[in-house]
PDB file of C-alpha atoms in Angstrom:
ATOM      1  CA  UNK A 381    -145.822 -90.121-116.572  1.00 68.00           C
ATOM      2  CA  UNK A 382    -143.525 -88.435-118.979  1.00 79.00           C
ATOM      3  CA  UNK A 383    -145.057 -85.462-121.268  1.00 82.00           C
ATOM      4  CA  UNK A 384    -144.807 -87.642-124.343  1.00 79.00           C
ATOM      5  CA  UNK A 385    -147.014 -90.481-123.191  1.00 82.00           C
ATOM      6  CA  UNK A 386    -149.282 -87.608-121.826  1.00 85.00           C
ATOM      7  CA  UNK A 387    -149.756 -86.375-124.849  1.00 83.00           C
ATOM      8  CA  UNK A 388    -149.863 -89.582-126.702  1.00 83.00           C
ATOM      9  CA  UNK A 389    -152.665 -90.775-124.497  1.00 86.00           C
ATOM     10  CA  UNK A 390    -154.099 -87.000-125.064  1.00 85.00           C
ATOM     11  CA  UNK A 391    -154.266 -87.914-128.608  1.00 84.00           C
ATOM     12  CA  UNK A 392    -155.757 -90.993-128.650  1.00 88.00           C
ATOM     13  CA  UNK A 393    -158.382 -89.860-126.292  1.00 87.00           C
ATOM     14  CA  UNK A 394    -159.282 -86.749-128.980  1.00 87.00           C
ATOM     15  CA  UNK A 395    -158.419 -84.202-126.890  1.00 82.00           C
ATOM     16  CA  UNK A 396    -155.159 -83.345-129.551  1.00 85.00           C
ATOM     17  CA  UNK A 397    -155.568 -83.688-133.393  1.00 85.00           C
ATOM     18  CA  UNK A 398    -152.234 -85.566-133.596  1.00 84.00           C
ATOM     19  CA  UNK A 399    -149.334 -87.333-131.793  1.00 81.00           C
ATOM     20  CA  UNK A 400    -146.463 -84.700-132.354  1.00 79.00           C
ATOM     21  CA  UNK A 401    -144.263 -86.888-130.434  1.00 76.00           C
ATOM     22  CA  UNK A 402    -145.112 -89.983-132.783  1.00 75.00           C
ATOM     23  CA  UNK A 403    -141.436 -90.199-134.596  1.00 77.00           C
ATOM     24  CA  UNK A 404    -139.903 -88.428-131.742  1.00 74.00           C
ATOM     25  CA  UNK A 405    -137.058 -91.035-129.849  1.00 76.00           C
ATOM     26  CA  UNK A 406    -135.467 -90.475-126.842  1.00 70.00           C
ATOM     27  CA  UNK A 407    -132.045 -89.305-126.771  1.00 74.00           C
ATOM     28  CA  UNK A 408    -130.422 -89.978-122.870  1.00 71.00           C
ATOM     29  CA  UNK A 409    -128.947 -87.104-121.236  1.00 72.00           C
ATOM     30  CA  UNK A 410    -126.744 -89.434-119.879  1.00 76.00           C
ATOM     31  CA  UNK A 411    -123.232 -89.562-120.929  1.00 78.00           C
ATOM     32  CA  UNK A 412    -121.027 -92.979-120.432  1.00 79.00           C
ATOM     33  CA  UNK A 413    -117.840 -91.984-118.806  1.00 80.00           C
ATOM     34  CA  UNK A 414    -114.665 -94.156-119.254  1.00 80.00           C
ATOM     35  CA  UNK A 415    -112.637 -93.540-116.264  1.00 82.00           C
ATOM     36  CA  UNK A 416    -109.183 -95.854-116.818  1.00 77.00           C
ATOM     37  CA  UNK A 417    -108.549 -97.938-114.126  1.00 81.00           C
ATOM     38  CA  UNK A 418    -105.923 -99.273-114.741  1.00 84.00           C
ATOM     39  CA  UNK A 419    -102.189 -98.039-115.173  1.00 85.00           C
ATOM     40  CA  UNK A 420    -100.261 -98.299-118.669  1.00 90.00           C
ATOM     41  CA  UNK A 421     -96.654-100.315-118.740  1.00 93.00           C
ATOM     42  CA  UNK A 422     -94.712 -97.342-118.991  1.00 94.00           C
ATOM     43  CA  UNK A 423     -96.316 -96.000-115.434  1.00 93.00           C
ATOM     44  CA  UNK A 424     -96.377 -99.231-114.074  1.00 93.00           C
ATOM     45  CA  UNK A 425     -92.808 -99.252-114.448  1.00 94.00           C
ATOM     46  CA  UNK A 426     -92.006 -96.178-113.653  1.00 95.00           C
ATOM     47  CA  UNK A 427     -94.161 -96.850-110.101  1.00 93.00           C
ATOM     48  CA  UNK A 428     -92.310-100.037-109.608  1.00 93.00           C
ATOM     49  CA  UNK A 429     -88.877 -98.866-109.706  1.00 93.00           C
ATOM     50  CA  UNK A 430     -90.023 -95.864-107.335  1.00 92.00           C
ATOM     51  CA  UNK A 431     -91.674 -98.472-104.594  1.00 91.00           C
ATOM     52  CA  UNK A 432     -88.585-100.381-105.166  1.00 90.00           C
ATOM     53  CA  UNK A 433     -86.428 -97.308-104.542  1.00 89.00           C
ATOM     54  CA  UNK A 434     -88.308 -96.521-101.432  1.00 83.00           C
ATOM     55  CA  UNK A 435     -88.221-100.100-100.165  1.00 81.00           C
ATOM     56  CA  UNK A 436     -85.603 -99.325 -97.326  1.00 81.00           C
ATOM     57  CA  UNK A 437     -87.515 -96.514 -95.744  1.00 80.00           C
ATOM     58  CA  UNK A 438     -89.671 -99.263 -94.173  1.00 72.00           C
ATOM     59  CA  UNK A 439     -93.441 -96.978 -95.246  1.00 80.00           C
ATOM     60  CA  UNK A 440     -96.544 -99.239 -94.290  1.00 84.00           C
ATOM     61  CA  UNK A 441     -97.847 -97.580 -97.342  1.00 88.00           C
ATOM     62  CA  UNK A 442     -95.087 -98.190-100.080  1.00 88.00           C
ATOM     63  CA  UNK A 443     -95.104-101.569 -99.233  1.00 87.00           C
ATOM     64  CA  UNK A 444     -98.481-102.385 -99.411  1.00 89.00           C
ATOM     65  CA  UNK A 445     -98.787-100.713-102.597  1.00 91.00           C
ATOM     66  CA  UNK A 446     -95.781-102.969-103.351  1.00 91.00           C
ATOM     67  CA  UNK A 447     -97.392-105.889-102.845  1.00 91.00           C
ATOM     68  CA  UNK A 448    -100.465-105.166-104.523  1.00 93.00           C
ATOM     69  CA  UNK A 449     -99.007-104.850-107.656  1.00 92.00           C
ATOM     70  CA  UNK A 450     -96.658-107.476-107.602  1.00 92.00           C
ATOM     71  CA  UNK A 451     -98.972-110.075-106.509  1.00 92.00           C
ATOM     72  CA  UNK A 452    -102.453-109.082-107.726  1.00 92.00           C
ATOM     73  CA  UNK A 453    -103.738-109.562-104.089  1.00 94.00           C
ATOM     74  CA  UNK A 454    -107.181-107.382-103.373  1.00 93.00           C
ATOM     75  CA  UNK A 455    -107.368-104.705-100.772  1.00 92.00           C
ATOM     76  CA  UNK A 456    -108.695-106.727 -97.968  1.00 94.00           C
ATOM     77  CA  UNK A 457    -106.556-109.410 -98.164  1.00 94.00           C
ATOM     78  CA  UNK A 458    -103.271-107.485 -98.023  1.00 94.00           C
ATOM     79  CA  UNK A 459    -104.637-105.335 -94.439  1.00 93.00           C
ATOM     80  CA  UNK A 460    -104.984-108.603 -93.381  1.00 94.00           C
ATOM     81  CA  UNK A 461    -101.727-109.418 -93.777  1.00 91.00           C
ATOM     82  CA  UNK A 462     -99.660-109.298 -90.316  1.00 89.00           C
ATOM     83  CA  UNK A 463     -95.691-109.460 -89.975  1.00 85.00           C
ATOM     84  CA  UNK A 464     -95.655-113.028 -88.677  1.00 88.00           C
ATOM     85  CA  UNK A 465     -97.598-114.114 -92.057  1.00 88.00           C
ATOM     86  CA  UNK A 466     -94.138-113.473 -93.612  1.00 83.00           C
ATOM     87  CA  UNK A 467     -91.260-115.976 -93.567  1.00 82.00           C
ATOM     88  CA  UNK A 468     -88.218-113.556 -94.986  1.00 76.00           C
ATOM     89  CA  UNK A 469     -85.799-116.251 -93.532  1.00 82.00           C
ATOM     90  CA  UNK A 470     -87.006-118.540 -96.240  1.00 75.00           C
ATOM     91  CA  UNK A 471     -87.374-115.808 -98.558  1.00 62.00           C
ATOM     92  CA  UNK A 472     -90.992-115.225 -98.353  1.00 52.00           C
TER      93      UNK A 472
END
């Protein structure tokens, strides 16, 4: 029970003369956060041409950042990706 319906129900029971919280609203103590998610063209770029840069280094990690931004593929489908699922032969 929060104090404002105590007191409400304190009221109409007569143990208060009036319901101070009557035109009182609740105001959330919560603030809404926007986190961005998501990277701008200019930084997409600029990460691009740095993965791209790094490609001959042969880093696990570069490369599956790599392909997660040039395909759009989620997290658990790119670790599930093994060598042989690649045909580089045939240019994919």
């Amino acid at each position: 029970m929060t104090i404002k319906s105590a007191l409400k129900d304190a009221y109409i029971d007569g143990y208060i003369d009036r319901d101070i919280f009557g035109r009182v609203k609740a105001v959330s103590a919560k603030r809404e956060i926007h986190i961005q998610n998501y990277l701008n063209a200019t930084d997409f770029e600029k990460l691009q041409n740095y993965l791209y840069s790094e490609i001959n280094k042969f880093d696990k990690f570069h490369l599956l950042i790599l392909l997660a931004i040039e395909t759009g593929a989620r997290l658990g489908e790119l670790l599930a990706l093994n060598p042989s699922d690649f045909d580089l032969r045939a240019g994919g």
